[in-house]
Amino acid sequence: MSEFQAPIGTHDVIGPQSYEWEGLIGTFAEFAHRFGFSLVISPMFEDIGVFNRGIGENSDVAKKEMYVFTDRGERTYALRPEGTASVVRAFVQHNPTTPWKAWYATPAFRYERPQAGRYRQHHQVGVEVLGSDDPAVDVEVITLAWRFYEAIGLKRIRLLINSMGHDECRGAYVELLKAHLKSNVASLCDEHQKVWELNPLRVLDCKKTPCIEVTSKGPMLPDYVCADCSAHFAKVVAGLTSLGITPELNPRLVRGFDYYTRTTFEFVADSLDGAQNAIGGGGRYDKLAEELGGKPTSGIGFGSGIERLLLTREAEGISSALVDRSVDVFVIDTTEDDLATSLCDELRRHGLSVERAFDGRSMKSQMKLADKSGARFALLIGPQEQAAGQVTIRDLRSADHEQAQSQVSRDSVTTAIFNLITK
Ligand code: HAM
């Protein structure tokens, strides 16, 4: 084992797995573009206040999972545990015209107990829209995610949805929930017996049987959201349904961050293990911009875990590549004059993917590399070809290599390769 390894809970992504990443992010970028979003890149760390105020200092992520550090100027920063708070901080700082539609692909850092599908550095693709509370925006954001999942081949996924109401109606509900929890404290799970009061909504989200039993006998959020929030939610559900995207109502879906208001949603993959089956999630956060010092501005977005999306493709047995990263041509040069350099340059300038060997390897060794590269064609140039001003083209996918080769003049190589590729 080498002396240094990637830190616990993190992983390196190298080829060929990284092709899947490229394909996935590229497909997401394409969908974001179709839906009118532009890329936002913001710092990987922020003043800790952005997250404490944004996601809530009593959220599990802020309390237990953030990577916090003090820099040499004595400023306290945190690595971003998620994408939304930073994007909204950027919105408040730059005050762009609304609706502002931004997408991102970013690492996120959470000190979690690592396991399959749960990492200390994971990666998300996501979007945020600021400046509209129209339910049509909720529908558009959820549709983007759904169409993207379809495009990467996912079939066994479900959309769970809920409304968290706004400050006032949720506030009244939380009081009722508190009263219910107070009279049932002894029956909650060990952790929530201690901390239920700090953030009672978290108990609804708890996956442990004692908490599920207590909360299922208590008041449920959808029964208490006000008429306005209910009407908003009904429009979201109707809009999605009209597009053939059928949400499942889940009154327990309160999500882990304090910024959520009204619509909340999660996408789950039935092919993944229950504890890590959320492949994406999001919702409205109509107070977040204000929390971060901006004007009152509605917002909504979602984030989706790249690792989990790829695990889901694997679990569903989807083998089609997300992007074509195959090699077109491998140049084998056994002359002493490094003719490969100009040949590669010419073919690459015409848009082909071209590989070659270095270090004056033998013909046999270069041939092995060519086979390993998966290239469709090998171009051979040795002393004989050099003398005749020719190049040998060999089709590496043909069973009989000797049969599947032809010679062309050096000047017509590119045309000949294109003719063969398009044949
Ligand atoms: P989140 O549900 O915490 O929401 O994360 C979004 C997605 O990131 C999850 O559904 C999951 O696929 C993936 N994910 C989260 N934690 C991990 C982990 N430790 N390891 C692997 N994958 C993980 C947010 O982060 C919100 N910012 C989403 C949002 C955007 N809400 C509004 N706008």
GROMACS .gro file of C-alpha atoms and ligand atoms in nm:
model
  456
    1MET     CA    1   0.000   0.000   0.000
    2SER     CA    2   0.134   0.343  -0.087
    3GLU     CA    3   0.218   0.578   0.200
    4PHE     CA    4  -0.061   0.824   0.121
    5GLN     CA    5  -0.421   0.735   0.042
    6ALA     CA    6  -0.720   0.954  -0.042
    7PRO     CA    7  -0.870   1.069   0.293
    8ILE     CA    8  -1.137   0.847   0.454
    9GLY     CA    9  -1.473   0.897   0.288
   10THR     CA   10  -1.325   1.048  -0.028
   11HIS     CA   11  -1.235   0.885  -0.356
   12ASP     CA   12  -1.040   0.948  -0.671
   13VAL     CA   13  -1.224   0.933  -1.001
   14ILE     CA   14  -0.999   0.814  -1.281
   15GLY     CA   15  -1.057   0.684  -1.633
   16PRO     CA   16  -1.257   0.500  -1.757
   17GLN     CA   17  -1.497   0.579  -1.469
   18SER     CA   18  -1.430   0.949  -1.519
   19TYR     CA   19  -1.585   0.924  -1.869
   20GLU     CA   20  -1.914   0.850  -1.695
   21TRP     CA   21  -1.867   1.164  -1.487
   22GLU     CA   22  -1.793   1.373  -1.794
   23GLY     CA   23  -2.101   1.232  -1.965
   24LEU     CA   24  -2.323   1.288  -1.667
   25ILE     CA   25  -2.213   1.647  -1.608
   26GLY     CA   26  -2.228   1.716  -1.984
   27THR     CA   27  -2.584   1.582  -2.005
   28PHE     CA   28  -2.683   1.791  -1.705
   29ALA     CA   29  -2.526   2.102  -1.861
   30GLU     CA   30  -2.725   2.034  -2.177
   31PHE     CA   31  -3.053   2.006  -1.986
   32ALA     CA   32  -2.973   2.315  -1.779
   33HIS     CA   33  -2.916   2.503  -2.105
   34ARG     CA   34  -3.243   2.375  -2.255
   35PHE     CA   35  -3.424   2.503  -1.946
   36GLY     CA   36  -3.253   2.844  -1.957
   37PHE     CA   37  -3.001   2.811  -1.673
   38SER     CA   38  -2.648   2.948  -1.679
   39LEU     CA   39  -2.347   2.810  -1.496
   40VAL     CA   40  -2.247   2.960  -1.162
   41ILE     CA   41  -1.911   2.894  -1.001
   42SER     CA   42  -1.867   3.015  -0.646
   43PRO     CA   43  -1.595   2.953  -0.385
   44MET     CA   44  -1.562   2.613  -0.223
   45PHE     CA   45  -1.554   2.780   0.118
   46GLU     CA   46  -1.753   3.064   0.270
   47ASP     CA   47  -1.775   3.260   0.591
   48ILE     CA   48  -1.924   3.010   0.835
   49GLY     CA   49  -2.218   3.247   0.885
   50VAL     CA   50  -2.340   3.177   0.530
   51PHE     CA   51  -2.404   2.815   0.626
   52ASN     CA   52  -2.502   2.865   0.989
   53ARG     CA   53  -2.766   3.113   0.886
   54GLY     CA   54  -2.847   2.944   0.557
   55ILE     CA   55  -2.896   2.582   0.649
   56GLY     CA   56  -2.956   2.657   1.018
   57GLU     CA   57  -2.706   2.615   1.301
   58ASN     CA   58  -2.922   2.348   1.458
   59SER     CA   59  -2.933   2.134   1.147
   60ASP     CA   60  -2.734   1.809   1.177
   61VAL     CA   61  -2.510   1.917   0.891
   62ALA     CA   62  -2.411   2.249   1.053
   63LYS     CA   63  -2.379   2.104   1.402
   64LYS     CA   64  -2.197   1.780   1.333
   65GLU     CA   65  -2.074   1.759   0.979
   66MET     CA   66  -1.921   2.085   0.863
   67TYR     CA   67  -1.550   2.116   0.792
   68VAL     CA   68  -1.468   2.440   0.972
   69PHE     CA   69  -1.129   2.608   0.974
   70THR     CA   70  -0.965   2.934   1.066
   71ASP     CA   71  -0.737   3.085   0.803
   72ARG     CA   72  -0.414   3.271   0.865
   73GLY     CA   73  -0.610   3.596   0.890
   74GLU     CA   74  -0.817   3.451   1.178
   75ARG     CA   75  -1.134   3.429   0.966
   76THR     CA   76  -1.362   3.133   1.032
   77TYR     CA   77  -1.466   2.956   0.717
   78ALA     CA   78  -1.644   2.632   0.633
   79LEU     CA   79  -1.605   2.410   0.328
   80ARG     CA   80  -1.940   2.406   0.153
   81PRO     CA   81  -2.156   2.120   0.281
   82GLU     CA   82  -2.409   2.188   0.001
   83GLY     CA   83  -2.454   2.424  -0.291
   84THR     CA   84  -2.760   2.638  -0.221
   85ALA     CA   85  -2.640   2.875   0.053
   86SER     CA   86  -2.334   2.983  -0.151
   87VAL     CA   87  -2.539   3.040  -0.465
   88VAL     CA   88  -2.789   3.253  -0.273
   89ARG     CA   89  -2.501   3.444  -0.109
   90ALA     CA   90  -2.369   3.513  -0.462
   91PHE     CA   91  -2.717   3.624  -0.572
   92VAL     CA   92  -2.743   3.869  -0.282
   93GLN     CA   93  -2.393   4.001  -0.351
   94HIS     CA   94  -2.439   4.057  -0.726
   95ASN     CA   95  -2.809   4.140  -0.741
   96PRO     CA   96  -2.866   4.005  -1.096
   97THR     CA   97  -3.198   4.053  -1.275
   98THR     CA   98  -3.463   3.803  -1.177
   99PRO     CA   99  -3.570   3.538  -1.227
  100TRP     CA  100  -3.210   3.430  -1.195
  101LYS     CA  101  -3.158   3.072  -1.306
  102ALA     CA  102  -2.823   2.919  -1.213
  103TRP     CA  103  -2.683   2.565  -1.238
  104TYR     CA  104  -2.374   2.413  -1.082
  105ALA     CA  105  -2.162   2.103  -1.050
  106THR     CA  106  -1.974   2.104  -0.723
  107PRO     CA  107  -1.810   1.895  -0.454
  108ALA     CA  108  -1.975   1.914  -0.112
  109PHE     CA  109  -1.809   1.827   0.218
  110ARG     CA  110  -1.981   1.661   0.513
  111TYR     CA  111  -1.817   1.475   0.799
  112GLU     CA  112  -2.045   1.171   0.776
  113ARG     CA  113  -1.995   0.804   0.854
  114PRO     CA  114  -1.868   0.683   0.518
  115GLN     CA  115  -2.042   0.390   0.349
  116ALA     CA  116  -2.149   0.297  -0.004
  117GLY     CA  117  -2.327   0.603  -0.144
  118ARG     CA  118  -2.231   0.826   0.151
  119TYR     CA  119  -1.904   1.015   0.139
  120ARG     CA  120  -1.722   1.297   0.316
  121GLN     CA  121  -1.665   1.462  -0.019
  122HIS     CA  122  -1.951   1.396  -0.256
  123HIS     CA  123  -2.044   1.580  -0.575
  124GLN     CA  124  -2.368   1.736  -0.684
  125VAL     CA  125  -2.522   1.878  -0.994
  126GLY     CA  126  -2.799   2.121  -0.916
  127VAL     CA  127  -2.995   2.432  -1.003
  128GLU     CA  128  -3.138   2.730  -0.820
  129VAL     CA  129  -3.398   2.984  -0.936
  130LEU     CA  130  -3.428   3.314  -0.751
  131GLY     CA  131  -3.697   3.574  -0.783
  132SER     CA  132  -4.027   3.396  -0.844
  133ASP     CA  133  -4.274   3.209  -0.629
  134ASP     CA  134  -4.485   3.100  -0.927
  135PRO     CA  135  -4.575   2.730  -0.887
  136ALA     CA  136  -4.483   2.693  -1.255
  137VAL     CA  137  -4.121   2.746  -1.146
  138ASP     CA  138  -4.149   2.456  -0.902
  139VAL     CA  139  -4.286   2.245  -1.186
  140GLU     CA  140  -4.004   2.354  -1.419
  141VAL     CA  141  -3.729   2.276  -1.167
  142ILE     CA  142  -3.868   1.932  -1.082
  143THR     CA  143  -3.926   1.858  -1.452
  144LEU     CA  144  -3.566   1.943  -1.534
  145ALA     CA  145  -3.448   1.686  -1.279
  146TRP     CA  146  -3.695   1.425  -1.401
  147ARG     CA  147  -3.610   1.467  -1.772
  148PHE     CA  148  -3.240   1.455  -1.688
  149TYR     CA  149  -3.287   1.129  -1.496
  150GLU     CA  150  -3.478   0.989  -1.795
  151ALA     CA  151  -3.198   1.097  -2.029
  152ILE     CA  152  -2.934   0.911  -1.828
  153GLY     CA  153  -3.150   0.601  -1.850
  154LEU     CA  154  -3.301   0.579  -1.500
  155LYS     CA  155  -3.634   0.399  -1.484
  156ARG     CA  156  -3.694   0.287  -1.128
  157ILE     CA  157  -3.721   0.625  -0.959
  158ARG     CA  158  -3.997   0.799  -0.768
  159LEU     CA  159  -4.069   1.160  -0.683
  160LEU     CA  160  -4.177   1.230  -0.324
  161ILE     CA  161  -4.327   1.569  -0.252
  162ASN     CA  162  -4.464   1.770   0.039
  163SER     CA  163  -4.542   2.128   0.134
  164MET     CA  164  -4.377   2.273   0.444
  165GLY     CA  165  -4.598   2.579   0.441
  166HIS     CA  166  -4.452   2.921   0.515
  167ASP     CA  167  -4.325   3.066   0.843
  168GLU     CA  168  -4.667   3.136   0.992
  169CYS     CA  169  -4.861   2.824   0.913
  170ARG     CA  170  -4.561   2.604   0.982
  171GLY     CA  171  -4.498   2.794   1.307
  172ALA     CA  172  -4.846   2.708   1.435
  173TYR     CA  173  -4.795   2.346   1.332
  174VAL     CA  174  -4.458   2.321   1.507
  175GLU     CA  175  -4.623   2.427   1.835
  176LEU     CA  176  -4.874   2.143   1.802
  177LEU     CA  177  -4.596   1.898   1.714
  178LYS     CA  178  -4.395   2.013   2.016
  179ALA     CA  179  -4.688   1.951   2.249
  180HIS     CA  180  -4.730   1.603   2.102
  181LEU     CA  181  -4.360   1.521   2.133
  182LYS     CA  182  -4.346   1.656   2.487
  183SER     CA  183  -4.614   1.417   2.605
  184ASN     CA  184  -4.438   1.126   2.431
  185VAL     CA  185  -4.071   1.205   2.498
  186ALA     CA  186  -3.998   0.874   2.668
  187SER     CA  187  -4.106   0.684   2.356
  188LEU     CA  188  -3.873   0.867   2.112
  189CYS     CA  189  -3.540   0.727   1.991
  190ASP     CA  190  -3.241   0.785   2.223
  191GLU     CA  191  -3.109   1.082   2.028
  192HIS     CA  192  -3.442   1.261   1.994
  193GLN     CA  193  -3.531   1.212   2.361
  194LYS     CA  194  -3.245   1.457   2.419
  195VAL     CA  195  -3.273   1.700   2.127
  196TRP     CA  196  -3.634   1.697   2.009
  197GLU     CA  197  -3.701   2.047   2.137
  198LEU     CA  198  -3.417   2.209   1.947
  199ASN     CA  199  -3.568   2.121   1.612
  200PRO     CA  200  -3.892   1.924   1.643
  201LEU     CA  201  -3.937   1.889   1.264
  202ARG     CA  202  -3.626   1.669   1.252
  203VAL     CA  203  -3.815   1.406   1.451
  204LEU     CA  204  -4.057   1.368   1.157
  205ASP     CA  205  -3.760   1.287   0.939
  206CYS     CA  206  -3.613   1.030   1.182
  207LYS     CA  207  -3.594   0.682   1.029
  208LYS     CA  208  -3.598   0.499   1.366
  209THR     CA  209  -3.911   0.300   1.459
  210PRO     CA  210  -3.981   0.469   1.799
  211CYS     CA  211  -3.989   0.815   1.638
  212ILE     CA  212  -4.196   0.691   1.344
  213GLU     CA  213  -4.449   0.540   1.585
  214VAL     CA  214  -4.477   0.858   1.795
  215THR     CA  215  -4.503   1.097   1.500
  216SER     CA  216  -4.752   0.885   1.310
  217LYS     CA  217  -4.998   0.936   1.596
  218GLY     CA  218  -4.936   1.312   1.602
  219PRO     CA  219  -5.034   1.609   1.385
  220MET     CA  220  -4.920   1.601   1.021
  221LEU     CA  221  -4.794   1.911   0.842
  222PRO     CA  222  -5.019   1.904   0.530
  223ASP     CA  223  -5.328   1.925   0.752
  224TYR     CA  224  -5.209   2.257   0.892
  225VAL     CA  225  -5.065   2.454   0.598
  226CYS     CA  226  -5.267   2.765   0.518
  227ALA     CA  227  -5.502   2.807   0.223
  228ASP     CA  228  -5.244   3.001   0.017
  229CYS     CA  229  -4.973   2.739   0.065
  230SER     CA  230  -5.222   2.460  -0.007
  231ALA     CA  231  -5.333   2.627  -0.330
  232HIS     CA  232  -4.969   2.677  -0.433
  233PHE     CA  233  -4.895   2.312  -0.363
  234ALA     CA  234  -5.204   2.192  -0.554
  235LYS     CA  235  -5.084   2.386  -0.860
  236VAL     CA  236  -4.740   2.225  -0.838
  237VAL     CA  237  -4.888   1.876  -0.814
  238ALA     CA  238  -5.134   1.943  -1.098
  239GLY     CA  239  -4.861   2.089  -1.320
  240LEU     CA  240  -4.634   1.789  -1.271
  241THR     CA  241  -4.918   1.544  -1.323
  242SER     CA  242  -5.014   1.716  -1.650
  243LEU     CA  243  -4.662   1.640  -1.776
  244GLY     CA  244  -4.688   1.273  -1.683
  245ILE     CA  245  -4.467   1.313  -1.375
  246THR     CA  246  -4.670   1.169  -1.090
  247PRO     CA  247  -4.554   1.276  -0.745
  248GLU     CA  248  -4.616   1.071  -0.431
  249LEU     CA  249  -4.730   1.286  -0.142
  250ASN     CA  250  -4.515   1.229   0.166
  251PRO     CA  251  -4.618   1.432   0.473
  252ARG     CA  252  -4.293   1.339   0.653
  253LEU     CA  253  -4.069   1.497   0.392
  254VAL     CA  254  -3.930   1.797   0.581
  255ARG     CA  255  -3.566   1.767   0.457
  256GLY     CA  256  -3.256   1.837   0.658
  257PHE     CA  257  -3.201   2.212   0.623
  258ASP     CA  258  -3.386   2.494   0.795
  259TYR     CA  259  -3.420   2.712   0.487
  260TYR     CA  260  -3.705   2.517   0.328
  261THR     CA  261  -4.054   2.665   0.285
  262ARG     CA  262  -4.353   2.539   0.086
  263THR     CA  263  -4.264   2.276  -0.180
  264THR     CA  264  -4.009   2.014  -0.075
  265PHE     CA  265  -3.925   1.709  -0.283
  266GLU     CA  266  -3.692   1.415  -0.307
  267PHE     CA  267  -3.614   1.165  -0.582
  268VAL     CA  268  -3.556   0.811  -0.462
  269ALA     CA  269  -3.411   0.519  -0.654
  270ASP     CA  270  -3.580   0.187  -0.580
  271SER     CA  271  -3.273   0.001  -0.699
  272LEU     CA  272  -3.054   0.146  -0.420
  273ASP     CA  273  -3.030   0.047  -0.056
  274GLY     CA  274  -3.290   0.237   0.154
  275ALA     CA  275  -3.047   0.442   0.366
  276GLN     CA  276  -2.876   0.595   0.062
  277ASN     CA  277  -3.156   0.586  -0.194
  278ALA     CA  278  -3.210   0.963  -0.226
  279ILE     CA  279  -3.058   1.055  -0.561
  280GLY     CA  280  -3.171   1.415  -0.544
  281GLY     CA  281  -3.368   1.655  -0.336
  282GLY     CA  282  -3.466   2.015  -0.304
  283GLY     CA  283  -3.739   2.263  -0.245
  284ARG     CA  284  -3.838   2.624  -0.197
  285TYR     CA  285  -3.652   2.859   0.033
  286ASP     CA  286  -3.849   3.183   0.020
  287LYS     CA  287  -3.669   3.338   0.320
  288LEU     CA  288  -3.310   3.243   0.249
  289ALA     CA  289  -3.205   3.554   0.052
  290GLU     CA  290  -3.331   3.772   0.336
  291GLU     CA  291  -3.152   3.556   0.594
  292LEU     CA  292  -2.833   3.625   0.405
  293GLY     CA  293  -2.888   4.000   0.401
  294GLY     CA  294  -3.071   4.044   0.070
  295LYS     CA  295  -3.413   4.174  -0.029
  296PRO     CA  296  -3.703   3.933   0.024
  297THR     CA  297  -3.668   3.698  -0.277
  298SER     CA  298  -3.831   3.361  -0.335
  299GLY     CA  299  -3.612   3.073  -0.439
  300ILE     CA  300  -3.624   2.707  -0.532
  301GLY     CA  301  -3.376   2.445  -0.647
  302PHE     CA  302  -3.248   2.094  -0.616
  303GLY     CA  303  -2.920   1.907  -0.589
  304SER     CA  304  -2.849   1.556  -0.708
  305GLY     CA  305  -2.558   1.336  -0.600
  306ILE     CA  306  -2.336   1.235  -0.891
  307GLU     CA  307  -2.201   0.925  -0.711
  308ARG     CA  308  -2.553   0.807  -0.629
  309LEU     CA  309  -2.674   0.869  -0.985
  310LEU     CA  310  -2.390   0.653  -1.118
  311LEU     CA  311  -2.459   0.385  -0.854
  312THR     CA  312  -2.822   0.386  -0.966
  313ARG     CA  313  -2.726   0.340  -1.331
  314GLU     CA  314  -2.516   0.043  -1.222
  315ALA     CA  315  -2.791  -0.100  -1.000
  316GLU     CA  316  -3.041  -0.069  -1.286
  317GLY     CA  317  -2.797  -0.248  -1.516
  318ILE     CA  318  -2.766   0.044  -1.762
  319SER     CA  319  -2.455  -0.012  -1.969
  320SER     CA  320  -2.495   0.248  -2.246
  321ALA     CA  321  -2.213   0.504  -2.224
  322LEU     CA  322  -2.305   0.862  -2.133
  323VAL     CA  323  -2.041   1.000  -2.364
  324ASP     CA  324  -1.829   0.856  -2.644
  325ARG     CA  325  -1.467   0.864  -2.534
  326SER     CA  326  -1.344   0.591  -2.768
  327VAL     CA  327  -1.016   0.637  -2.952
  328ASP     CA  328  -1.039   0.667  -3.332
  329VAL     CA  329  -0.680   0.614  -3.433
  330PHE     CA  330  -0.357   0.485  -3.278
  331VAL     CA  331  -0.041   0.589  -3.463
  332ILE     CA  332   0.241   0.334  -3.462
  333ASP     CA  333   0.567   0.486  -3.570
  334THR     CA  334   0.885   0.279  -3.597
  335THR     CA  335   1.086   0.529  -3.801
  336GLU     CA  336   1.367   0.713  -3.631
  337ASP     CA  337   1.215   1.047  -3.732
  338ASP     CA  338   0.911   1.071  -3.506
  339LEU     CA  339   0.669   1.105  -3.797
  340ALA     CA  340   0.390   1.031  -3.549
  341THR     CA  341   0.404   1.390  -3.418
  342SER     CA  342   0.287   1.551  -3.744
  343LEU     CA  343   0.046   1.268  -3.825
  344CYS     CA  344  -0.122   1.295  -3.484
  345ASP     CA  345  -0.143   1.672  -3.511
  346GLU     CA  346  -0.306   1.657  -3.854
  347LEU     CA  347  -0.566   1.400  -3.748
  348ARG     CA  348  -0.643   1.578  -3.420
  349ARG     CA  349  -0.687   1.909  -3.600
  350HIS     CA  350  -0.954   1.736  -3.805
  351GLY     CA  351  -1.136   1.636  -3.485
  352LEU     CA  352  -1.027   1.277  -3.441
  353SER     CA  353  -0.921   1.123  -3.111
  354VAL     CA  354  -0.567   1.002  -3.164
  355GLU     CA  355  -0.320   0.821  -2.941
  356ARG     CA  356   0.037   0.720  -2.992
  357ALA     CA  357   0.330   0.559  -2.813
  358PHE     CA  358   0.645   0.731  -2.691
  359ASP     CA  359   0.997   0.631  -2.590
  360GLY     CA  360   1.092   0.448  -2.911
  361ARG     CA  361   0.904   0.130  -2.825
  362SER     CA  362   0.923  -0.177  -3.047
  363MET     CA  363   0.661  -0.246  -3.313
  364LYS     CA  364   0.522  -0.531  -3.101
  365SER     CA  365   0.494  -0.318  -2.790
  366GLN     CA  366   0.324  -0.033  -2.981
  367MET     CA  367   0.082  -0.281  -3.137
  368LYS     CA  368  -0.011  -0.406  -2.788
  369LEU     CA  369  -0.078  -0.049  -2.674
  370ALA     CA  370  -0.289   0.012  -2.983
  371ASP     CA  371  -0.502  -0.294  -2.906
  372LYS     CA  372  -0.536  -0.191  -2.541
  373SER     CA  373  -0.642   0.163  -2.636
  374GLY     CA  374  -0.956   0.029  -2.804
  375ALA     CA  375  -0.875   0.239  -3.111
  376ARG     CA  376  -1.068   0.155  -3.423
  377PHE     CA  377  -0.774   0.201  -3.660
  378ALA     CA  378  -0.398   0.175  -3.633
  379LEU     CA  379  -0.182   0.382  -3.864
  380LEU     CA  380   0.153   0.217  -3.918
  381ILE     CA  381   0.450   0.408  -4.038
  382GLY     CA  382   0.786   0.227  -4.051
  383PRO     CA  383   1.100   0.272  -4.257
  384GLN     CA  384   0.939   0.103  -4.562
  385GLU     CA  385   0.631   0.324  -4.557
  386GLN     CA  386   0.850   0.626  -4.495
  387ALA     CA  387   1.061   0.550  -4.802
  388ALA     CA  388   0.750   0.506  -5.018
  389GLY     CA  389   0.573   0.815  -4.878
  390GLN     CA  390   0.292   0.592  -4.755
  391VAL     CA  391   0.106   0.491  -4.440
  392THR     CA  392  -0.059   0.157  -4.362
  393ILE     CA  393  -0.411   0.170  -4.222
  394ARG     CA  394  -0.519  -0.132  -4.022
  395ASP     CA  395  -0.873  -0.195  -3.899
  396LEU     CA  396  -0.825  -0.315  -3.541
  397ARG     CA  397  -1.181  -0.432  -3.506
  398SER     CA  398  -1.149  -0.681  -3.787
  399ALA     CA  399  -1.069  -1.040  -3.691
  400ASP     CA  400  -0.808  -1.073  -3.963
  401HIS     CA  401  -0.564  -0.782  -3.924
  402GLU     CA  402  -0.352  -0.864  -4.227
  403GLN     CA  403  -0.660  -0.873  -4.451
  404ALA     CA  404  -0.800  -0.556  -4.304
  405GLN     CA  405  -0.517  -0.329  -4.399
  406SER     CA  406  -0.448  -0.100  -4.687
  407GLN     CA  407  -0.181   0.147  -4.786
  408VAL     CA  408  -0.245   0.507  -4.874
  409SER     CA  409  -0.020   0.795  -4.957
  410ARG     CA  410   0.086   1.010  -4.661
  411ASP     CA  411  -0.102   1.309  -4.807
  412SER     CA  412  -0.434   1.131  -4.823
  413VAL     CA  413  -0.438   0.965  -4.478
  414THR     CA  414  -0.694   1.195  -4.320
  415THR     CA  415  -0.937   1.164  -4.611
  416ALA     CA  416  -0.892   0.786  -4.616
  417ILE     CA  417  -0.962   0.755  -4.242
  418PHE     CA  418  -1.276   0.969  -4.269
  419ASN     CA  419  -1.395   0.757  -4.562
  420LEU     CA  420  -1.349   0.443  -4.356
  421ILE     CA  421  -1.518   0.587  -4.047
  422THR     CA  422  -1.824   0.701  -4.239
  423LYS     CA  423  -1.846   0.383  -4.449
  424HAM     P1  424  -2.930   1.723   0.003
  424HAM     O1  425  -3.054   1.639   0.002
  424HAM     O2  426  -2.857   1.735   0.130
  424HAM     O3  427  -2.975   1.864  -0.051
  424HAM     O4  428  -2.828   1.670  -0.104
  424HAM     C1  429  -2.865   1.655  -0.240
  424HAM     C2  430  -2.823   1.518  -0.289
  424HAM     O5  431  -2.682   1.502  -0.272
  424HAM     C3  432  -2.883   1.399  -0.213
  424HAM     O6  433  -3.012   1.369  -0.262
  424HAM     C4  434  -2.784   1.290  -0.246
  424HAM     O7  435  -2.808   1.239  -0.376
  424HAM     C5  436  -2.651   1.366  -0.249
  424HAM     N1  437  -2.578   1.354  -0.121
  424HAM     C6  438  -2.598   1.424  -0.009
  424HAM     N2  439  -2.511   1.388   0.087
  424HAM     C7  440  -2.434   1.292   0.033
  424HAM     C8  441  -2.321   1.216   0.081
  424HAM     N3  442  -2.273   1.231   0.201
  424HAM     N4  443  -2.265   1.126  -0.004
  424HAM     C9  444  -2.313   1.109  -0.129
  424HAM     N5  445  -2.416   1.180  -0.180
  424HAM    C10  446  -2.476   1.270  -0.099
  424HAM    C11  447  -2.889   1.968  -0.071
  424HAM     O8  448  -2.771   1.961  -0.065
  424HAM    C12  449  -2.962   2.094  -0.112
  424HAM     N6  450  -2.861   2.199  -0.135
  424HAM    C13  451  -3.047   2.070  -0.235
  424HAM    C14  452  -3.121   2.194  -0.276
  424HAM    C15  453  -3.088   2.276  -0.377
  424HAM     N7  454  -3.226   2.244  -0.215
  424HAM    C16  455  -3.261   2.357  -0.277
  424HAM     N8  456  -3.177   2.377  -0.375
   0.00000   0.00000   0.00000
